[in-house]
């Protein structure tokens, strides 16, 4: 997660390399599939600067796939001059050629519209 959030903060244009070619990203309800679509989505996000403070990370192995993991991240983020918001992000990582690549990524801001 440090690698992911570090790239998101400093070199968003290379973040797609952490994703499997057939990965799926759901960002705030908008679903895209494949490295190119994920690259386009991440590089066109409407902020220049982002800072993350990770509160907790929960990890479980995926029983059906040796070496695969599901990771849930809970934290706060700040983009540009916007207020700090909570977020939750869930990744599924599969082993691939000696590395782990993201195959699923779901991100949501923890906003309450009451």
C-alpha positions as a LaTeX table, in Angstrom:
\begin{tabular}{lrrr}
\hline
Residue & $x$ (\AA) & $y$ (\AA) & $z$ (\AA) \\
\hline
Unk1 & 0.00 & 0.00 & 0.00 \\
Unk2 & 2.91 & 2.40 & 0.62 \\
Unk3 & 4.05 & 1.84 & $-2.96$ \\
Unk4 & 0.53 & 2.40 & $-4.30$ \\
Unk5 & $-0.21$ & 5.59 & $-2.35$ \\
Unk6 & 3.30 & 6.87 & $-2.99$ \\
Unk7 & 2.80 & 6.52 & $-6.75$ \\
Unk8 & $-0.68$ & 8.04 & $-6.53$ \\
Unk9 & 0.84 & 11.09 & $-4.81$ \\
Unk10 & 3.98 & 11.54 & $-6.88$ \\
Unk11 & 3.77 & 9.71 & $-10.21$ \\
Unk12 & 0.15 & 8.93 & $-11.00$ \\
Unk13 & 1.01 & 8.36 & $-14.66$ \\
Unk14 & 2.91 & 5.15 & $-13.72$ \\
Unk15 & 0.35 & 3.79 & $-11.25$ \\
Unk16 & $-1.31$ & 1.59 & $-13.90$ \\
Unk17 & 1.80 & $-0.64$ & $-13.92$ \\
Unk18 & 0.68 & $-2.04$ & $-10.56$ \\
Unk19 & $-2.47$ & $-3.42$ & $-12.23$ \\
Unk20 & $-2.97$ & $-6.71$ & $-14.07$ \\
Unk21 & $-3.75$ & $-6.19$ & $-17.80$ \\
Unk22 & $-7.33$ & $-7.40$ & $-17.18$ \\
Unk23 & $-7.83$ & $-5.58$ & $-13.86$ \\
Unk24 & $-11.07$ & $-3.87$ & $-12.88$ \\
Unk25 & $-11.22$ & $-0.56$ & $-11.02$ \\
Unk26 & $-14.38$ & 0.88 & $-9.48$ \\
Unk27 & $-13.73$ & 4.45 & $-8.38$ \\
Unk28 & $-16.66$ & 6.21 & $-6.70$ \\
Unk29 & $-19.08$ & 3.92 & $-8.56$ \\
Unk30 & $-17.45$ & 4.40 & $-11.98$ \\
Unk31 & $-16.18$ & 1.03 & $-13.26$ \\
Unk32 & $-13.37$ & 0.68 & $-15.80$ \\
Unk33 & $-11.49$ & $-2.42$ & $-16.96$ \\
Unk34 & $-8.01$ & $-3.00$ & $-18.33$ \\
Unk35 & $-4.69$ & $-1.23$ & $-17.77$ \\
Unk36 & $-5.29$ & 1.45 & $-20.42$ \\
Unk37 & $-8.73$ & 2.39 & $-19.08$ \\
Unk38 & $-7.40$ & 2.40 & $-15.51$ \\
Unk39 & $-4.47$ & 4.59 & $-16.59$ \\
Unk40 & $-6.88$ & 7.03 & $-18.25$ \\
Unk41 & $-9.15$ & 7.12 & $-15.20$ \\
Unk42 & $-6.36$ & 7.66 & $-12.68$ \\
Unk43 & $-4.52$ & 10.33 & $-14.67$ \\
Unk44 & $-7.73$ & 12.30 & $-15.26$ \\
Unk45 & $-8.79$ & 12.49 & $-11.61$ \\
Unk46 & $-9.73$ & 16.04 & $-10.72$ \\
Unk47 & $-6.87$ & 16.95 & $-8.36$ \\
Unk48 & $-3.20$ & 17.82 & $-8.58$ \\
Unk49 & $-2.00$ & 16.90 & $-5.07$ \\
Unk50 & $-3.16$ & 14.11 & $-2.76$ \\
Unk51 & $-2.05$ & 13.04 & 0.70 \\
Unk52 & $-3.12$ & 9.81 & 2.41 \\
Unk53 & $-3.15$ & 8.87 & 6.08 \\
Unk54 & $-3.82$ & 5.15 & 6.43 \\
Unk55 & $-5.66$ & 4.25 & 9.63 \\
Unk56 & $-5.94$ & 0.46 & 9.26 \\
Unk57 & $-5.03$ & $-2.25$ & 6.78 \\
Unk58 & $-6.74$ & $-5.64$ & 6.90 \\
Unk59 & $-5.38$ & $-8.50$ & 4.81 \\
Unk60 & $-6.77$ & $-11.96$ & 4.11 \\
Unk61 & $-5.48$ & $-14.69$ & 1.81 \\
Unk62 & $-7.73$ & $-15.74$ & $-1.06$ \\
Unk63 & $-8.21$ & $-19.47$ & $-0.33$ \\
Unk64 & $-8.84$ & $-20.51$ & $-3.94$ \\
Unk65 & $-5.71$ & $-18.84$ & $-5.36$ \\
Unk66 & $-2.29$ & $-19.61$ & $-3.89$ \\
Unk67 & $-0.45$ & $-16.37$ & $-3.08$ \\
Unk68 & $-3.46$ & $-14.06$ & $-3.69$ \\
Unk69 & $-4.64$ & $-11.53$ & $-1.12$ \\
Unk70 & $-7.55$ & $-9.21$ & $-0.49$ \\
Unk71 & $-6.61$ & $-5.96$ & 1.25 \\
Unk72 & $-8.93$ & $-3.40$ & 2.81 \\
Unk73 & $-7.54$ & 0.06 & 3.57 \\
Unk74 & $-9.31$ & 2.59 & 5.76 \\
Unk75 & $-7.97$ & 6.09 & 6.06 \\
Unk76 & $-8.19$ & 9.77 & 5.29 \\
Unk77 & $-7.11$ & 11.76 & 2.27 \\
Unk78 & $-6.68$ & 15.37 & 1.34 \\
Unk79 & $-6.69$ & 16.60 & $-2.25$ \\
Unk80 & $-5.43$ & 20.05 & $-3.20$ \\
Unk81 & $-7.21$ & 22.59 & $-0.94$ \\
Unk82 & $-10.24$ & 20.36 & $-0.29$ \\
Unk83 & $-11.22$ & 19.29 & 3.23 \\
Unk84 & $-9.96$ & 16.00 & 4.63 \\
Unk85 & $-12.26$ & 13.05 & 3.84 \\
Unk86 & $-12.37$ & 9.47 & 5.00 \\
Unk87 & $-11.98$ & 6.71 & 2.42 \\
Unk88 & $-12.08$ & 2.96 & 2.08 \\
Unk89 & $-10.28$ & 1.02 & $-0.63$ \\
Unk90 & $-10.27$ & $-2.72$ & $-1.30$ \\
Unk91 & $-7.67$ & $-4.43$ & $-3.48$ \\
Unk92 & $-7.35$ & $-8.01$ & $-4.66$ \\
Unk93 & $-3.76$ & $-8.93$ & $-5.55$ \\
Unk94 & $-2.75$ & $-11.99$ & $-7.55$ \\
Unk95 & 0.76 & $-13.34$ & $-8.00$ \\
Unk96 & 2.08 & $-12.76$ & $-11.53$ \\
Unk97 & 5.62 & $-13.40$ & $-12.77$ \\
Unk98 & 7.21 & $-13.07$ & $-9.34$ \\
Unk99 & 5.23 & $-9.96$ & $-8.34$ \\
Unk100 & 1.75 & $-9.21$ & $-7.07$ \\
Unk101 & $-0.55$ & $-7.25$ & $-9.36$ \\
Unk102 & $-3.89$ & $-5.63$ & $-8.57$ \\
Unk103 & $-6.76$ & $-7.48$ & $-10.26$ \\
Unk104 & $-9.61$ & $-5.69$ & $-8.46$ \\
Unk105 & $-9.66$ & $-2.22$ & $-6.88$ \\
Unk106 & $-12.70$ & $-0.55$ & $-5.30$ \\
Unk107 & $-12.44$ & 2.97 & $-3.91$ \\
Unk108 & $-15.04$ & 5.07 & $-2.07$ \\
Unk109 & $-14.91$ & 8.30 & $-0.13$ \\
Unk110 & $-16.65$ & 7.94 & 3.24 \\
Unk111 & $-19.17$ & 10.73 & 2.67 \\
Unk112 & $-22.52$ & 10.79 & 4.39 \\
Unk113 & $-25.30$ & 12.59 & 2.53 \\
Unk114 & $-27.95$ & 12.95 & 5.23 \\
\hline
\end{tabular}
